[in-house]
Amino acid sequence: MNTLSRLVIKAVQDIAKNKWEQIFTLAAVTLVTFLGALLLLVVQNLQENVLRNKGQVKFEIYWQSAVEAETVRQQWARLREDPALVSLKSFRPDQALEVLSKTMGEGVDLGWIEGNNPLPYTAVVQYDVNALAGDRSVQGIYTRIRGMPGVSKVNFNPLQVDMAKNWTSFSHRVMWPFIIFLLLLVGLIVGNTFKLAQLNRREEVDILRLIGAARWYIQLPLLVGAAAQALLGGGLALGLLKITQDSLNTLLNRPPLWLEVNFLHPAEIGFILLALTATAMLSSWVAVRR
Amino acid sequence: MLSMQHVSYNFSSHWALKDVSFAVDSGDFVLITGASGAGKTTLMRLLHGDLPLQRGQACIAGFDLRKLTPRNLPHLRRSVSVVFQDFKILPNRTVAENVALPLEVNRMKPALIRKRVAAVLRGLNLKNKGDLRCKELSGGEQQRVAVARSIVVNPKVLLADEPTGNLDDDLSRRLLEVFKQFNLHGTTILLATHNRQFQEHLPRAKFLKLKDGRLLNASDGS
């Protein structure tokens, strides 16, 4: 095994020494990275959800309890034929009961209601406003749906279309610069954390210099160790973020919100890990250079 | 092996060394004496490359200190070992790990390192302490670890700056014996101390006496 490999192995083994120091450094890196990535996730999903609805309008339709199943199915089929339709999510009463049961958590058995299910047929219908041709309008669609036999209630938000346009301007001027500033702050905190951790090894570095170790011999284990910790911390942070994303989806991706929370893009994940590693190595190098 | 010619060093506020010149042959044992602040540590630091040469010329173990660069400084330090008054060992590492450090830096194979370390620890009565952390040792034992680390690489020159400063008389004498034994094997030793009693225990040593940065007179034991 040559010197280089031994130094790399030594770098990883050194992480196991000074356990509490390493644990606190790792915890700090993980939590700060998690917070930064969470903010990025929230803004990105806000952006995607709002822009997805740009020029689109969503209707939530509730049928009466006593309506015939065949009537509702025919109405769904007719809605699907509309060329301006973007998406239609439909729910039978039994499907709605299943969603309700999941919402109320484990241990709650709603099976006894099945024979006498009070929940109605529901649907969430999305139209592309820009595709509405001729004299068709959002209000017209609302009136048509509301007038369908068996329909009890129709909800829609007329402000949704305007919101998409305003969000784009807001996000470019305020949100994204704020995000960049926060990510820089995360970088500074992570960098400082590593620098402080390496300053604690100053004594060891000085002794190695005194006994004739070359600069690369001293710095390589420190940089490799810092990189390993950064990758581990970044990995843990992304793991935490994944758990958070799943929890948010459970909460938000259901009636009436139907907000799907997507994870970060692979390029963003790669950037976070690369930036963390580079920051850790640079800070470590700064801490022990003379 | 070692020479200084008209070396002076200034610490911005005062001259720590003034026009110092001397020569040391290979295998010599040199005692550098003087009160605190006489310039002993500055001399040692210059010889070890810890301070840059400002004025004069100096050579040690084949290295011209005027031509010292960050690239060749590590090579100098592999030939010239130092023992400090404050030990400068890693308290949380074991005795064996501390002593093995210079050998690892010299890229010796692990099996050879273990052998060499064991031999040196035996020679310094630290045979059963190899697995102990240095912070668990007494002051005398820690100083012996520092000495072990400095001699394990068989340096051409050994610089010892007040190595017995933190030890009692008995331990100081024992450490001196270790240095004498090592010198008998051919290593040139420069030992800086303000303890005048060492002269009695080193009849064959050469003496350099410093006062206020100047060399008063260099003499051999006779």
Short mmCIF file of N, CA, C and O in Angstrom, two decimals, chain A residues 127-205:
data_model
loop_
_atom_site.label_atom_id
_atom_site.label_comp_id
_atom_site.label_asym_id
_atom_site.label_seq_id
_atom_site.Cartn_x
_atom_site.Cartn_y
_atom_site.Cartn_z
N TYR A 127 -58.30 23.45 -16.22
CA TYR A 127 -58.44 23.91 -17.60
C TYR A 127 -57.32 24.88 -17.95
O TYR A 127 -56.87 25.67 -17.12
N ASP A 128 -56.90 24.84 -19.22
CA ASP A 128 -55.93 25.82 -19.73
C ASP A 128 -56.75 27.02 -20.24
O ASP A 128 -57.45 26.93 -21.25
N VAL A 129 -56.62 28.11 -19.50
CA VAL A 129 -57.41 29.30 -19.84
C VAL A 129 -57.08 29.79 -21.25
O VAL A 129 -57.97 30.24 -22.00
N ASN A 130 -55.81 29.68 -21.61
CA ASN A 130 -55.39 30.20 -22.92
C ASN A 130 -55.95 29.38 -24.07
O ASN A 130 -56.01 29.83 -25.22
N ALA A 131 -56.38 28.13 -23.76
CA ALA A 131 -56.91 27.26 -24.82
C ALA A 131 -58.42 27.42 -25.00
O ALA A 131 -59.00 26.80 -25.89
N LEU A 132 -59.01 28.24 -24.13
CA LEU A 132 -60.47 28.44 -24.27
C LEU A 132 -60.73 29.25 -25.53
O LEU A 132 -60.20 30.35 -25.70
N ALA A 133 -61.53 28.67 -26.41
CA ALA A 133 -61.74 29.32 -27.71
C ALA A 133 -63.10 30.00 -27.76
O ALA A 133 -63.99 29.67 -26.99
N GLY A 134 -63.23 30.94 -28.70
CA GLY A 134 -64.52 31.58 -28.96
C GLY A 134 -65.02 32.36 -27.75
O GLY A 134 -64.27 33.10 -27.13
N ASP A 135 -66.29 32.14 -27.45
CA ASP A 135 -66.88 32.93 -26.35
C ASP A 135 -66.81 32.18 -25.03
O ASP A 135 -67.47 32.52 -24.07
N ARG A 136 -65.97 31.16 -25.00
CA ARG A 136 -65.86 30.40 -23.74
C ARG A 136 -65.00 31.20 -22.77
O ARG A 136 -64.01 31.83 -23.13
N SER A 137 -65.40 31.13 -21.49
CA SER A 137 -64.63 31.83 -20.47
C SER A 137 -64.61 30.97 -19.22
O SER A 137 -65.34 29.97 -19.13
N VAL A 138 -63.79 31.38 -18.28
CA VAL A 138 -63.70 30.65 -17.02
C VAL A 138 -65.07 30.64 -16.34
O VAL A 138 -65.53 29.60 -15.83
N GLN A 139 -65.72 31.79 -16.36
CA GLN A 139 -67.03 31.90 -15.71
C GLN A 139 -68.04 30.99 -16.40
O GLN A 139 -68.88 30.36 -15.76
N GLY A 140 -67.91 30.92 -17.73
CA GLY A 140 -68.79 30.06 -18.51
C GLY A 140 -68.63 28.59 -18.14
O GLY A 140 -69.59 27.85 -18.01
N ILE A 141 -67.37 28.18 -17.98
CA ILE A 141 -67.10 26.79 -17.59
C ILE A 141 -67.70 26.53 -16.22
O ILE A 141 -68.32 25.49 -15.98
N TYR A 142 -67.51 27.50 -15.33
CA TYR A 142 -68.06 27.35 -13.97
C TYR A 142 -69.57 27.15 -14.02
O TYR A 142 -70.13 26.23 -13.39
N THR A 143 -70.23 27.99 -14.82
CA THR A 143 -71.69 27.92 -14.90
C THR A 143 -72.12 26.56 -15.47
O THR A 143 -73.08 25.93 -14.99
N ARG A 144 -71.40 26.08 -16.48
CA ARG A 144 -71.75 24.81 -17.12
C ARG A 144 -71.61 23.66 -16.13
O ARG A 144 -72.49 22.80 -16.02
N ILE A 145 -70.48 23.65 -15.40
CA ILE A 145 -70.25 22.55 -14.45
C ILE A 145 -71.29 22.60 -13.34
O ILE A 145 -71.85 21.58 -12.93
N ARG A 146 -71.54 23.81 -12.86
CA ARG A 146 -72.49 23.98 -11.75
C ARG A 146 -73.89 23.52 -12.14
O ARG A 146 -74.65 23.02 -11.29
N GLY A 147 -74.19 23.67 -13.44
CA GLY A 147 -75.51 23.30 -13.93
C GLY A 147 -75.68 21.82 -14.22
O GLY A 147 -76.77 21.37 -14.55
N MET A 148 -74.63 21.04 -14.13
CA MET A 148 -74.74 19.59 -14.42
C MET A 148 -75.63 18.92 -13.40
O MET A 148 -75.53 19.22 -12.19
N PRO A 149 -76.48 17.98 -13.79
CA PRO A 149 -77.38 17.32 -12.84
C PRO A 149 -76.59 16.58 -11.76
O PRO A 149 -75.61 15.90 -12.05
N GLY A 150 -77.03 16.76 -10.52
CA GLY A 150 -76.38 16.02 -9.42
C GLY A 150 -75.23 16.76 -8.78
O GLY A 150 -74.74 16.33 -7.74
N VAL A 151 -74.77 17.85 -9.38
CA VAL A 151 -73.63 18.58 -8.81
C VAL A 151 -74.12 19.44 -7.65
O VAL A 151 -75.05 20.21 -7.80
N SER A 152 -73.47 19.28 -6.51
CA SER A 152 -73.89 19.99 -5.29
C SER A 152 -73.14 21.31 -5.15
O SER A 152 -73.72 22.32 -4.79
N LYS A 153 -71.80 21.29 -5.42
CA LYS A 153 -71.00 22.50 -5.17
C LYS A 153 -69.82 22.51 -6.12
O LYS A 153 -69.25 21.46 -6.44
N VAL A 154 -69.42 23.72 -6.54
CA VAL A 154 -68.21 23.88 -7.37
C VAL A 154 -67.38 25.02 -6.79
O VAL A 154 -67.90 26.13 -6.60
N ASN A 155 -66.09 24.72 -6.50
CA ASN A 155 -65.18 25.76 -6.00
C ASN A 155 -64.12 26.07 -7.06
O ASN A 155 -63.61 25.16 -7.72
N PHE A 156 -63.80 27.34 -7.20
CA PHE A 156 -62.62 27.69 -8.00
C PHE A 156 -62.12 29.06 -7.55
O PHE A 156 -62.85 29.84 -6.94
N ASN A 157 -60.83 29.34 -7.81
CA ASN A 157 -60.22 30.59 -7.35
C ASN A 157 -59.87 31.46 -8.56
O ASN A 157 -58.92 31.17 -9.29
N PRO A 158 -60.64 32.51 -8.77
CA PRO A 158 -60.40 33.34 -9.95
C PRO A 158 -59.07 34.09 -9.88
O PRO A 158 -58.56 34.54 -10.90
N LEU A 159 -58.48 34.18 -8.70
CA LEU A 159 -57.21 34.92 -8.57
C LEU A 159 -56.01 34.08 -8.98
O LEU A 159 -54.90 34.58 -9.09
N GLN A 160 -56.24 32.80 -9.20
CA GLN A 160 -55.13 31.87 -9.45
C GLN A 160 -54.29 32.28 -10.65
O GLN A 160 -53.08 32.18 -10.64
N VAL A 161 -54.97 32.70 -11.71
CA VAL A 161 -54.26 33.02 -12.95
C VAL A 161 -53.38 34.25 -12.73
O VAL A 161 -52.22 34.28 -13.15
N ASP A 162 -53.89 35.25 -12.08
CA ASP A 162 -53.10 36.46 -11.81
C ASP A 162 -51.92 36.14 -10.91
O ASP A 162 -50.83 36.71 -11.05
N MET A 163 -52.16 35.22 -9.98
CA MET A 163 -51.10 34.89 -9.02
C MET A 163 -49.87 34.35 -9.72
O MET A 163 -48.75 34.65 -9.36
N ALA A 164 -50.09 33.54 -10.75
CA ALA A 164 -48.96 32.95 -11.47
C ALA A 164 -48.07 34.04 -12.06
O ALA A 164 -46.85 33.98 -11.98
N LYS A 165 -48.70 35.03 -12.68
CA LYS A 165 -47.92 36.10 -13.31
C LYS A 165 -47.16 36.89 -12.24
O LYS A 165 -45.98 37.22 -12.40
N ASN A 166 -47.82 37.23 -11.14
CA ASN A 166 -47.17 38.02 -10.09
C ASN A 166 -46.04 37.25 -9.42
O ASN A 166 -45.02 37.83 -9.03
N TRP A 167 -46.22 35.95 -9.29
CA TRP A 167 -45.20 35.14 -8.62
C TRP A 167 -43.89 35.17 -9.40
O TRP A 167 -42.80 35.26 -8.82
N THR A 168 -43.99 35.08 -10.73
CA THR A 168 -42.76 35.05 -11.54
C THR A 168 -41.94 36.31 -11.28
O THR A 168 -40.72 36.25 -11.08
N SER A 169 -42.60 37.44 -11.29
CA SER A 169 -41.90 38.70 -11.07
C SER A 169 -41.31 38.74 -9.66
O SER A 169 -40.16 39.12 -9.45
N PHE A 170 -42.10 38.30 -8.68
CA PHE A 170 -41.67 38.31 -7.28
C PHE A 170 -40.47 37.39 -7.09
O PHE A 170 -39.50 37.74 -6.42
N SER A 171 -40.54 36.22 -7.69
CA SER A 171 -39.46 35.25 -7.45
C SER A 171 -38.16 35.71 -8.08
O SER A 171 -37.09 35.54 -7.50
N HIS A 172 -38.24 36.34 -9.25
CA HIS A 172 -37.00 36.81 -9.87
C HIS A 172 -36.38 37.95 -9.11
O HIS A 172 -35.17 38.05 -9.00
N ARG A 173 -37.21 38.84 -8.57
CA ARG A 173 -36.65 40.04 -7.94
C ARG A 173 -36.33 39.85 -6.48
O ARG A 173 -35.46 40.53 -5.95
N VAL A 174 -37.06 38.99 -5.82
CA VAL A 174 -36.90 38.87 -4.36
C VAL A 174 -36.46 37.47 -3.92
O VAL A 174 -35.45 37.31 -3.24
N MET A 175 -37.25 36.47 -4.29
CA MET A 175 -37.01 35.13 -3.72
C MET A 175 -35.67 34.55 -4.09
O MET A 175 -34.93 34.08 -3.23
N TRP A 176 -35.35 34.52 -5.38
CA TRP A 176 -34.11 33.87 -5.78
C TRP A 176 -32.86 34.59 -5.27
O TRP A 176 -31.92 33.95 -4.79
N PRO A 177 -32.83 35.94 -5.31
CA PRO A 177 -31.68 36.61 -4.68
C PRO A 177 -31.59 36.27 -3.19
O PRO A 177 -30.49 36.08 -2.65
N PHE A 178 -32.75 36.16 -2.54
CA PHE A 178 -32.76 35.81 -1.11
C PHE A 178 -32.22 34.40 -0.90
O PHE A 178 -31.43 34.14 0.03
N ILE A 179 -32.61 33.51 -1.80
CA ILE A 179 -32.13 32.13 -1.70
C ILE A 179 -30.62 32.08 -1.88
O ILE A 179 -29.90 31.39 -1.16
N ILE A 180 -30.14 32.83 -2.87
CA ILE A 180 -28.69 32.83 -3.13
C ILE A 180 -27.95 33.37 -1.91
O ILE A 180 -26.92 32.83 -1.48
N PHE A 181 -28.50 34.43 -1.32
CA PHE A 181 -27.88 35.00 -0.12
C PHE A 181 -27.85 33.97 1.01
O PHE A 181 -26.83 33.79 1.69
N LEU A 182 -28.95 33.26 1.18
CA LEU A 182 -29.00 32.25 2.25
C LEU A 182 -28.05 31.09 1.99
O LEU A 182 -27.43 30.57 2.93
N LEU A 183 -27.93 30.71 0.75
CA LEU A 183 -27.01 29.61 0.42
C LEU A 183 -25.56 30.05 0.68
O LEU A 183 -24.72 29.26 1.11
N LEU A 184 -25.29 31.33 0.40
CA LEU A 184 -23.94 31.84 0.70
C LEU A 184 -23.70 31.80 2.21
O LEU A 184 -22.60 31.47 2.67
N LEU A 185 -24.75 32.15 2.93
CA LEU A 185 -24.64 32.13 4.40
C LEU A 185 -24.37 30.71 4.89
O LEU A 185 -23.53 30.48 5.77
N VAL A 186 -25.09 29.77 4.30
CA VAL A 186 -24.87 28.35 4.65
C VAL A 186 -23.42 27.98 4.36
O VAL A 186 -22.74 27.33 5.16
N GLY A 187 -22.92 28.44 3.21
CA GLY A 187 -21.53 28.17 2.84
C GLY A 187 -20.56 28.74 3.85
O GLY A 187 -19.59 28.09 4.25
N LEU A 188 -20.84 29.95 4.31
CA LEU A 188 -19.95 30.59 5.29
C LEU A 188 -19.95 29.84 6.61
O LEU A 188 -18.91 29.63 7.22
N ILE A 189 -21.14 29.43 7.03
CA ILE A 189 -21.23 28.72 8.32
C ILE A 189 -20.53 27.38 8.23
O ILE A 189 -19.76 26.98 9.12
N VAL A 190 -20.77 26.67 7.13
CA VAL A 190 -20.11 25.37 6.95
C VAL A 190 -18.59 25.56 6.89
O VAL A 190 -17.83 24.83 7.53
N GLY A 191 -18.16 26.58 6.14
CA GLY A 191 -16.72 26.84 6.01
C GLY A 191 -16.09 27.15 7.35
O GLY A 191 -15.03 26.63 7.70
N ASN A 192 -16.76 27.99 8.12
CA ASN A 192 -16.23 28.36 9.42
C ASN A 192 -16.18 27.17 10.37
O ASN A 192 -15.24 27.04 11.17
N THR A 193 -17.19 26.34 10.27
CA THR A 193 -17.23 25.15 11.14
C THR A 193 -16.03 24.26 10.87
O THR A 193 -15.35 23.78 11.80
N PHE A 194 -15.73 24.03 9.60
CA PHE A 194 -14.58 23.20 9.26
C PHE A 194 -13.28 23.87 9.65
O PHE A 194 -12.34 23.21 10.12
N LYS A 195 -13.21 25.18 9.47
CA LYS A 195 -11.98 25.90 9.80
C LYS A 195 -11.70 25.76 11.30
O LYS A 195 -10.57 25.49 11.71
N LEU A 196 -12.74 25.93 12.09
CA LEU A 196 -12.57 25.81 13.55
C LEU A 196 -12.17 24.39 13.94
O LEU A 196 -11.33 24.19 14.81
N ALA A 197 -12.76 23.42 13.28
CA ALA A 197 -12.43 22.02 13.58
C ALA A 197 -10.96 21.75 13.27
O ALA A 197 -10.27 21.05 14.01
N GLN A 198 -10.46 22.33 12.20
CA GLN A 198 -9.07 22.07 11.82
C GLN A 198 -8.11 22.84 12.70
O GLN A 198 -6.98 22.41 12.92
N LEU A 199 -8.55 24.00 13.20
CA LEU A 199 -7.67 24.76 14.09
C LEU A 199 -7.35 23.95 15.35
O LEU A 199 -6.30 24.11 15.95
N ASN A 200 -8.27 23.08 15.71
CA ASN A 200 -8.02 22.22 16.86
C ASN A 200 -6.90 21.22 16.60
O ASN A 200 -6.37 20.61 17.52
N ARG A 201 -6.58 21.04 15.33
CA ARG A 201 -5.52 20.09 14.98
C ARG A 201 -4.21 20.83 14.67
O ARG A 201 -3.29 20.24 14.10
N ARG A 202 -4.18 22.07 15.05
CA ARG A 202 -3.01 22.90 14.77
C ARG A 202 -1.74 22.35 15.39
O ARG A 202 -0.67 22.36 14.79
N GLU A 203 -1.92 21.87 16.63
CA GLU A 203 -0.77 21.31 17.36
C GLU A 203 -0.17 20.15 16.58
O GLU A 203 1.06 20.05 16.42
N GLU A 204 -1.04 19.28 16.11
CA GLU A 204 -0.57 18.11 15.35
C GLU A 204 0.13 18.55 14.07
O GLU A 204 1.18 18.02 13.71
N VAL A 205 -0.44 19.55 13.42
CA VAL A 205 0.16 20.06 12.19
C VAL A 205 1.55 20.63 12.46
O VAL A 205 2.50 20.38 11.72
#
